[in-house]
Amino acid sequence: MAFDRFARNIHYLRISLTDHCNLRCVYCMPEQMTFRPGQDLMQNDELLTLVRLFAGLGFDKLRLTGGEPTVRAGVVELVREMAATPGVRELTMTTNGVLLSRLARPLKEAGLQRVNISLDTLNPEQFHRLTRRGSFAQVWKGIQAAEEAGLLPIKINAVVVRGYNDHGVADLARLTEHHPWQVRFIEMMPFGGATDLQRSQVVRTEEIIARIEQVLGPLELLDHGALDGEARLYRLPGAQGTLGFISSVSLPFCASCTRARLTADGKLRLCLLREKEVDLLTPLRAGATPADLRQIILDGIWQKPWGHGLQEGEFATNRVMSEIGG
Ligand code: SAM
Ligand code: SF4
């Protein structure tokens, strides 16, 4: 088992399958983004070797992310191998949904359990403005395909950006009236100086809730406000689904953090919002033994920072979100 200095058992690994993406969301990366060349990324055998090592160290929960995980060649086979890895109990994915209409069923059959799909607005024009190239209709089809394939429960992630989609949050919340989905509103976080917008256009949870309540009436707080992962849950009275609020900026959840990240170029990233990383791919390529690599991972986890410093105005500048694996 892997513990950090603060006695937190770290057992949830978010794996970035690639830093490449078929969208260019304004809150995530610059429009002229440069992606890493293929040889700098973990190859399939390298990735699976590391996954087995992590699973052997008690990492029982894996989430595939990116960049966009579905654009990685052979993603279905990778999922099949990871799902069959001893020790892996939960295998999920965060995706923009663009390719799900084709991939949802094969991914489910390969052993993927659930998906979180990013959808920031129900307005096709706003969607295109936010993603700089995406089609709302395509993602909507992807969500339906995921539901039909049984990748349940469906969770929808919406990052709220002032001047882009802040006026549409009630429409997104309304989706839960007739769908058993969890619609999660995420406070925008700053990374790598990708854009000024990440700091100037943040909408805090308090305001998002007020905007929803103005249109749809008071929300019911669920579970007495206890966190479900990183989200605090609410419900519209009588709704089938729930609303989640991820308040990384206004209400950090660092104390209960159990996660680490593996970047597509093989670095163990200890906190999303801190620069500290431990290189795993270089020693792996240099012939390190499994025992050596296990020790490098355990030593890295021990050094996991207590939490982020967003409230003090500190943020990481060495990578943008798509390069870390959100
Ligand atoms: N491409 C996939 C997607 O968009 O779902 C997976 C990777 S994306 C980096 C993972 C999550 O991070 C998405 O839900 C996205 O909305 C969120 N995200 C990206 N940039 C963000 C930012 N600056 N602040 C908060 N969340 C962000
Ligand atoms: Fe791509 Fe996801 Fe970043 Fe949007 S949030 S640019 S879909 S990696």
CSV table of C-alpha atoms and ligand atoms in Angstrom, one decimal:
chain,number,residue,atom,x,y,z
A,1,MET,CA,0.0,0.0,0.0
A,2,ALA,CA,1.2,3.5,-0.7
A,3,PHE,CA,1.0,6.2,2.0
A,4,ASP,CA,2.1,9.8,2.0
A,5,ARG,CA,3.7,11.7,4.9
A,6,PHE,CA,0.2,12.7,6.1
A,7,ALA,CA,-1.0,9.1,6.5
A,8,ARG,CA,-3.2,9.4,3.4
A,9,ASN,CA,-3.5,6.1,1.6
A,10,ILE,CA,-3.1,6.9,-2.0
A,11,HIS,CA,-4.8,4.3,-4.2
A,12,TYR,CA,-6.5,6.2,-7.0
A,13,LEU,CA,-4.5,6.7,-10.2
A,14,ARG,CA,-5.6,9.0,-13.0
A,15,ILE,CA,-3.7,7.9,-16.1
A,16,SER,CA,-3.3,10.3,-19.1
A,17,LEU,CA,-3.3,8.1,-22.2
A,18,THR,CA,-2.2,11.0,-24.4
A,19,ASP,CA,-1.8,14.7,-24.3
A,20,HIS,CA,-3.3,15.0,-27.7
A,21,CYS,CA,-6.9,16.2,-28.2
A,22,ASN,CA,-9.5,16.6,-30.9
A,23,LEU,CA,-10.9,19.8,-29.2
A,24,ARG,CA,-9.2,23.0,-27.9
A,25,CYS,CA,-11.3,24.1,-24.9
A,26,VAL,CA,-10.7,27.7,-24.0
A,27,TYR,CA,-10.2,26.8,-20.3
A,28,CYS,CA,-7.8,23.9,-20.9
A,29,MET,CA,-5.2,24.8,-23.6
A,30,PRO,CA,-4.1,27.6,-26.0
A,31,GLU,CA,-5.6,27.5,-29.5
A,32,GLN,CA,-2.2,26.8,-31.0
A,33,MET,CA,-1.3,23.9,-28.8
A,34,THR,CA,1.8,21.8,-29.5
A,35,PHE,CA,1.5,18.2,-28.6
A,36,ARG,CA,4.3,15.8,-27.6
A,37,PRO,CA,5.8,13.5,-30.3
A,38,GLY,CA,4.7,9.9,-30.0
A,39,GLN,CA,8.1,8.6,-28.9
A,40,ASP,CA,8.0,10.8,-25.8
A,41,LEU,CA,4.7,9.1,-24.7
A,42,MET,CA,4.5,5.8,-22.9
A,43,GLN,CA,4.2,2.9,-25.3
A,44,ASN,CA,1.5,0.3,-24.6
A,45,ASP,CA,3.9,-2.2,-23.0
A,46,GLU,CA,5.4,0.5,-20.8
A,47,LEU,CA,2.0,1.8,-19.7
A,48,LEU,CA,0.8,-1.7,-18.9
A,49,THR,CA,4.0,-2.5,-16.9
A,50,LEU,CA,3.5,0.6,-14.8
A,51,VAL,CA,-0.2,-0.2,-14.3
A,52,ARG,CA,0.7,-3.6,-13.0
A,53,LEU,CA,3.2,-2.1,-10.6
A,54,PHE,CA,0.7,0.5,-9.3
A,55,ALA,CA,-2.0,-2.2,-9.0
A,56,GLY,CA,0.5,-4.3,-7.0
A,57,LEU,CA,0.9,-1.3,-4.6
A,58,GLY,CA,-2.8,-1.2,-3.9
A,59,PHE,CA,-3.9,1.3,-6.6
A,60,ASP,CA,-7.3,-0.3,-7.1
A,61,LYS,CA,-9.1,2.6,-8.8
A,62,LEU,CA,-8.0,3.8,-12.2
A,63,ARG,CA,-9.4,6.6,-14.3
A,64,LEU,CA,-8.3,7.1,-17.9
A,65,THR,CA,-8.0,10.7,-19.1
A,66,GLY,CA,-5.9,13.0,-21.2
A,67,GLY,CA,-5.8,15.0,-23.4
A,68,GLU,CA,-8.6,13.0,-24.9
A,69,PRO,CA,-8.2,9.3,-24.0
A,70,THR,CA,-10.3,8.1,-26.9
A,71,VAL,CA,-7.9,9.4,-29.5
A,72,ARG,CA,-5.2,7.1,-28.3
A,73,ALA,CA,-4.7,4.3,-30.9
A,74,GLY,CA,-5.7,0.9,-29.5
A,75,VAL,CA,-7.6,2.4,-26.5
A,76,VAL,CA,-10.0,-0.5,-26.4
A,77,GLU,CA,-7.2,-3.1,-26.2
A,78,LEU,CA,-5.5,-1.0,-23.5
A,79,VAL,CA,-8.8,-0.9,-21.5
A,80,ARG,CA,-9.1,-4.7,-21.9
A,81,GLU,CA,-5.6,-5.3,-20.5
A,82,MET,CA,-6.1,-2.8,-17.6
A,83,ALA,CA,-9.5,-4.2,-16.7
A,84,ALA,CA,-7.9,-7.7,-16.4
A,85,THR,CA,-5.0,-6.6,-14.3
A,86,PRO,CA,-5.1,-8.2,-10.8
A,87,GLY,CA,-5.9,-5.6,-8.2
A,88,VAL,CA,-7.8,-3.2,-10.4
A,89,ARG,CA,-11.4,-3.0,-9.0
A,90,GLU,CA,-12.6,0.2,-10.7
A,91,LEU,CA,-11.8,1.4,-14.3
A,92,THR,CA,-13.4,4.6,-15.5
A,93,MET,CA,-12.8,7.3,-18.1
A,94,THR,CA,-13.1,11.0,-18.4
A,95,THR,CA,-13.8,12.0,-22.1
A,96,ASN,CA,-15.1,14.8,-24.2
A,97,GLY,CA,-17.5,12.3,-25.7
A,98,VAL,CA,-16.8,13.2,-29.3
A,99,LEU,CA,-15.9,9.6,-30.3
A,100,LEU,CA,-18.2,7.8,-27.9
A,101,SER,CA,-21.0,7.1,-30.4
A,102,ARG,CA,-18.5,4.6,-32.0
A,103,LEU,CA,-16.5,3.6,-28.9
A,104,ALA,CA,-18.9,3.3,-26.0
A,105,ARG,CA,-20.0,-0.3,-26.7
A,106,PRO,CA,-16.5,-1.7,-27.4
A,107,LEU,CA,-15.1,0.1,-24.4
A,108,LYS,CA,-17.9,-1.3,-22.1
A,109,GLU,CA,-17.3,-4.8,-23.5
A,110,ALA,CA,-13.5,-4.4,-22.9
A,111,GLY,CA,-14.2,-3.7,-19.2
A,112,LEU,CA,-14.7,0.0,-18.8
A,113,GLN,CA,-17.2,0.6,-16.0
A,114,ARG,CA,-18.3,4.3,-16.3
A,115,VAL,CA,-17.6,7.5,-18.1
A,116,ASN,CA,-17.6,11.2,-17.1
A,117,ILE,CA,-18.4,13.2,-20.2
A,118,SER,CA,-17.5,16.8,-20.5
A,119,LEU,CA,-20.4,19.0,-21.7
A,120,ASP,CA,-20.3,22.6,-20.7
A,121,THR,CA,-23.4,23.9,-22.3
A,122,LEU,CA,-26.5,22.8,-24.2
A,123,ASN,CA,-26.3,25.7,-26.7
A,124,PRO,CA,-24.5,24.4,-29.9
A,125,GLU,CA,-23.0,27.9,-30.7
A,126,GLN,CA,-21.7,28.3,-27.1
A,127,PHE,CA,-20.4,24.8,-27.3
A,128,HIS,CA,-18.4,25.6,-30.4
A,129,ARG,CA,-17.1,28.8,-28.9
A,130,LEU,CA,-15.9,27.0,-25.7
A,131,THR,CA,-14.3,24.0,-27.5
A,132,ARG,CA,-13.1,26.0,-30.5
A,133,ARG,CA,-14.1,23.2,-32.8
A,134,GLY,CA,-16.6,20.7,-31.3
A,135,SER,CA,-20.0,19.7,-32.4
A,136,PHE,CA,-22.7,19.6,-29.6
A,137,ALA,CA,-24.8,17.1,-31.6
A,138,GLN,CA,-21.8,14.7,-31.8
A,139,VAL,CA,-21.2,14.8,-28.0
A,140,TRP,CA,-25.0,14.4,-27.3
A,141,LYS,CA,-25.0,11.3,-29.5
A,142,GLY,CA,-22.0,10.1,-27.5
A,143,ILE,CA,-23.8,10.5,-24.2
A,144,GLN,CA,-26.7,8.5,-25.5
A,145,ALA,CA,-24.4,5.8,-26.8
A,146,ALA,CA,-22.7,5.6,-23.4
A,147,GLU,CA,-26.1,5.2,-21.7
A,148,GLU,CA,-27.2,2.5,-24.1
A,149,ALA,CA,-23.9,0.7,-23.6
A,150,GLY,CA,-24.4,0.6,-19.9
A,151,LEU,CA,-21.5,2.9,-18.9
A,152,LEU,CA,-23.5,4.0,-15.8
A,153,PRO,CA,-24.2,6.1,-14.0
A,154,ILE,CA,-23.5,8.9,-16.5
A,155,LYS,CA,-21.7,11.9,-15.1
A,156,ILE,CA,-21.5,15.1,-17.0
A,157,ASN,CA,-18.7,17.6,-16.2
A,158,ALA,CA,-19.2,21.3,-16.9
A,159,VAL,CA,-16.5,23.9,-16.3
A,160,VAL,CA,-18.2,27.2,-15.8
A,161,VAL,CA,-16.6,30.2,-17.5
A,162,ARG,CA,-17.9,33.7,-17.1
A,163,GLY,CA,-19.0,35.2,-20.4
A,164,TYR,CA,-19.2,31.8,-22.1
A,165,ASN,CA,-21.6,29.4,-20.4
A,166,ASP,CA,-22.5,31.0,-17.0
A,167,HIS,CA,-26.0,31.9,-18.1
A,168,GLY,CA,-26.7,28.3,-19.2
A,169,VAL,CA,-26.1,26.5,-15.9
A,170,ALA,CA,-29.8,26.1,-15.1
A,171,ASP,CA,-30.4,24.4,-18.5
A,172,LEU,CA,-27.6,21.9,-17.6
A,173,ALA,CA,-29.1,21.3,-14.1
A,174,ARG,CA,-32.5,20.7,-15.7
A,175,LEU,CA,-31.1,17.7,-17.4
A,176,THR,CA,-31.2,15.8,-14.1
A,177,GLU,CA,-35.0,16.2,-13.9
A,178,HIS,CA,-35.6,13.5,-16.4
A,179,HIS,CA,-32.2,11.7,-16.6
A,180,PRO,CA,-30.6,9.7,-13.8
A,181,TRP,CA,-27.4,11.5,-14.4
A,182,GLN,CA,-25.0,13.5,-12.2
A,183,VAL,CA,-24.4,16.9,-13.6
A,184,ARG,CA,-21.2,18.3,-12.0
A,185,PHE,CA,-20.2,22.0,-12.1
A,186,ILE,CA,-16.5,22.6,-11.8
A,187,GLU,CA,-14.8,25.8,-10.8
A,188,MET,CA,-12.2,26.7,-13.4
A,189,MET,CA,-8.6,26.3,-12.2
A,190,PRO,CA,-5.4,28.0,-13.5
A,191,PHE,CA,-2.6,26.0,-15.1
A,192,GLY,CA,0.6,26.8,-16.8
A,193,GLY,CA,-0.5,30.3,-17.7
A,194,ALA,CA,-2.5,28.7,-20.6
A,195,THR,CA,-4.8,31.7,-20.8
A,196,ASP,CA,-5.6,34.8,-18.7
A,197,LEU,CA,-9.2,33.7,-18.8
A,198,GLN,CA,-8.5,30.9,-16.3
A,199,ARG,CA,-8.1,33.5,-13.6
A,200,SER,CA,-10.3,36.3,-14.7
A,201,GLN,CA,-13.4,34.4,-15.7
A,202,VAL,CA,-13.8,32.0,-12.7
A,203,VAL,CA,-17.3,31.5,-11.4
A,204,ARG,CA,-17.5,30.2,-7.9
A,205,THR,CA,-19.8,27.5,-6.7
A,206,GLU,CA,-21.8,29.9,-4.6
A,207,GLU,CA,-22.7,31.9,-7.7
A,208,ILE,CA,-23.4,28.8,-9.8
A,209,ILE,CA,-25.9,27.6,-7.2
A,210,ALA,CA,-27.5,31.0,-7.0
A,211,ARG,CA,-27.9,31.1,-10.8
A,212,ILE,CA,-29.6,27.7,-10.8
A,213,GLU,CA,-31.8,28.4,-7.8
A,214,GLN,CA,-33.0,31.7,-9.4
A,215,VAL,CA,-34.5,29.7,-12.3
A,216,LEU,CA,-35.3,26.3,-10.8
A,217,GLY,CA,-35.9,27.1,-7.1
A,218,PRO,CA,-34.1,25.8,-4.0
A,219,LEU,CA,-31.8,22.8,-4.2
A,220,GLU,CA,-31.8,20.0,-1.6
A,221,LEU,CA,-28.4,19.3,-0.1
A,222,LEU,CA,-27.7,15.5,0.0
A,223,ASP,CA,-25.7,13.4,2.4
A,224,HIS,CA,-25.6,16.4,4.9
A,225,GLY,CA,-23.0,18.0,2.7
A,226,ALA,CA,-20.4,15.2,2.9
A,227,LEU,CA,-18.2,15.0,-0.2
A,228,ASP,CA,-18.8,12.3,-2.8
A,229,GLY,CA,-15.3,12.0,-4.2
A,230,GLU,CA,-14.5,15.7,-4.9
A,231,ALA,CA,-18.2,16.8,-5.4
A,232,ARG,CA,-20.7,18.1,-2.9
A,233,LEU,CA,-24.1,16.8,-4.0
A,234,TYR,CA,-27.5,18.4,-4.3
A,235,ARG,CA,-30.8,17.6,-6.0
A,236,LEU,CA,-33.6,19.5,-7.6
A,237,PRO,CA,-36.8,18.4,-5.7
A,238,GLY,CA,-38.3,15.4,-7.5
A,239,ALA,CA,-35.4,15.0,-10.0
A,240,GLN,CA,-34.1,11.7,-11.2
A,241,GLY,CA,-30.5,12.7,-11.1
A,242,THR,CA,-28.2,14.8,-8.9
A,243,LEU,CA,-26.1,17.9,-9.1
A,244,GLY,CA,-22.4,17.9,-8.0
A,245,PHE,CA,-20.3,20.9,-7.3
A,246,ILE,CA,-16.5,20.7,-7.4
A,247,SER,CA,-15.2,23.7,-5.6
A,248,SER,CA,-11.4,23.3,-6.0
A,249,VAL,CA,-10.9,27.0,-5.8
A,250,SER,CA,-13.4,28.1,-3.1
A,251,LEU,CA,-13.5,24.9,-0.9
A,252,PRO,CA,-10.5,22.6,-1.5
A,253,PHE,CA,-10.8,18.9,-0.7
A,254,CYS,CA,-7.1,18.2,-0.3
A,255,ALA,CA,-7.4,16.6,3.2
A,256,SER,CA,-9.3,13.7,1.8
A,257,CYS,CA,-7.2,13.3,-1.4
A,258,THR,CA,-6.3,9.7,-2.3
A,259,ARG,CA,-5.1,10.3,-5.8
A,260,ALA,CA,-2.0,10.5,-7.9
A,261,ARG,CA,-1.6,11.0,-11.7
A,262,LEU,CA,0.5,9.3,-14.3
A,263,THR,CA,1.1,11.7,-17.2
A,264,ALA,CA,1.2,10.4,-20.8
A,265,ASP,CA,5.0,10.9,-20.8
A,266,GLY,CA,5.4,8.7,-17.8
A,267,LYS,CA,5.8,11.1,-14.9
A,268,LEU,CA,4.1,10.5,-11.5
A,269,ARG,CA,2.4,13.8,-10.8
A,270,LEU,CA,1.6,14.0,-7.1
A,271,CYS,CA,-0.9,16.9,-7.0
A,272,LEU,CA,-2.8,18.3,-10.0
A,273,LEU,CA,-1.9,21.9,-8.9
A,274,ARG,CA,1.7,21.5,-7.8
A,275,GLU,CA,4.7,21.1,-10.1
A,276,LYS,CA,6.4,18.2,-8.3
A,277,GLU,CA,6.7,15.1,-10.5
A,278,VAL,CA,8.7,11.9,-10.4
A,279,ASP,CA,10.0,10.5,-13.7
A,280,LEU,CA,9.1,6.8,-14.1
A,281,LEU,CA,9.5,6.4,-17.9
A,282,THR,CA,13.3,7.2,-18.0
A,283,PRO,CA,14.3,4.6,-15.4
A,284,LEU,CA,11.9,2.1,-17.0
A,285,ARG,CA,13.6,2.6,-20.4
A,286,ALA,CA,17.0,2.4,-18.7
A,287,GLY,CA,16.2,-1.1,-17.4
A,288,ALA,CA,15.2,-0.5,-13.8
A,289,THR,CA,13.9,-3.6,-12.2
A,290,PRO,CA,10.3,-3.9,-10.9
A,291,ALA,CA,11.6,-3.6,-7.4
A,292,ASP,CA,13.5,-0.4,-8.2
A,293,LEU,CA,10.4,1.1,-9.9
A,294,ARG,CA,8.2,0.1,-6.9
A,295,GLN,CA,10.5,1.9,-4.6
A,296,ILE,CA,10.6,5.1,-6.8
A,297,ILE,CA,6.8,5.1,-6.8
A,298,LEU,CA,6.6,4.6,-3.0
A,299,ASP,CA,9.2,7.3,-2.3
A,300,GLY,CA,7.4,9.7,-4.7
A,301,ILE,CA,4.0,9.1,-3.0
A,302,TRP,CA,5.6,9.7,0.4
A,303,GLN,CA,6.5,13.2,-0.9
A,304,LYS,CA,3.0,14.1,-2.0
A,305,PRO,CA,2.3,17.7,-1.1
A,306,TRP,CA,-0.3,18.4,1.5
A,307,GLY,CA,-2.5,20.4,-0.9
A,308,HIS,CA,-2.6,23.1,-3.4
A,309,GLY,CA,-2.2,26.8,-2.9
A,310,LEU,CA,-4.9,28.3,-5.1
A,311,GLN,CA,-6.3,30.3,-2.2
A,312,GLU,CA,-2.9,31.9,-1.7
A,313,GLY,CA,-2.7,32.6,-5.4
A,314,GLU,CA,-0.1,29.8,-6.1
A,315,PHE,CA,-0.4,27.6,-9.1
A,316,ALA,CA,1.7,25.3,-11.2
A,317,THR,CA,3.2,26.7,-14.4
A,318,ASN,CA,5.0,23.7,-15.9
A,319,ARG,CA,2.1,22.0,-17.7
A,320,VAL,CA,-1.4,22.9,-18.9
A,321,MET,CA,-4.4,20.7,-17.8
A,322,SER,CA,-4.4,18.5,-20.9
A,323,GLU,CA,-0.7,17.6,-20.3
A,324,ILE,CA,-1.3,16.5,-16.7
A,325,GLY,CA,-4.4,14.4,-17.1
A,326,GLY,CA,-7.4,16.2,-15.5
B,1,SAM,N1,-10.6,15.4,-22.8
B,1,SAM,C1,-11.3,14.8,-21.7
B,1,SAM,C2,-12.4,15.7,-21.2
B,1,SAM,O1,-12.4,16.9,-21.6
B,1,SAM,O2,-13.3,15.2,-20.5
B,1,SAM,C3,-10.4,14.4,-20.5
B,1,SAM,C4,-9.3,15.4,-20.1
B,1,SAM,S1,-9.9,16.9,-19.5
B,1,SAM,C5,-8.3,17.7,-19.1
B,1,SAM,C6,-10.5,16.4,-17.9
B,1,SAM,C7,-11.4,17.4,-17.2
B,1,SAM,O3,-10.7,18.5,-16.9
B,1,SAM,C8,-12.6,17.8,-18.1
B,1,SAM,O4,-13.8,17.6,-17.4
B,1,SAM,C9,-12.4,19.3,-18.3
B,1,SAM,O5,-13.6,20.0,-18.4
B,1,SAM,C10,-11.6,19.6,-17.0
B,1,SAM,N2,-10.8,20.8,-17.2
B,1,SAM,C11,-10.0,21.2,-18.2
B,1,SAM,N3,-9.4,22.4,-17.9
B,1,SAM,C12,-9.8,22.8,-16.7
B,1,SAM,C13,-9.6,23.9,-15.9
B,1,SAM,N4,-8.8,24.9,-16.3
B,1,SAM,N5,-10.2,24.0,-14.7
B,1,SAM,C14,-11.0,23.0,-14.3
B,1,SAM,N6,-11.3,21.9,-15.0
B,1,SAM,C15,-10.7,21.8,-16.2
B,2,SF4,FE1,-9.4,18.4,-24.8
B,2,SF4,FE2,-10.6,17.7,-22.6
B,2,SF4,FE3,-8.8,19.8,-22.6
B,2,SF4,FE4,-11.2,20.0,-23.8
B,2,SF4,S1,-10.8,19.7,-21.6
B,2,SF4,S2,-9.2,20.6,-24.7
B,2,SF4,S3,-11.6,18.0,-24.5
B,2,SF4,S4,-8.3,17.7,-23.0
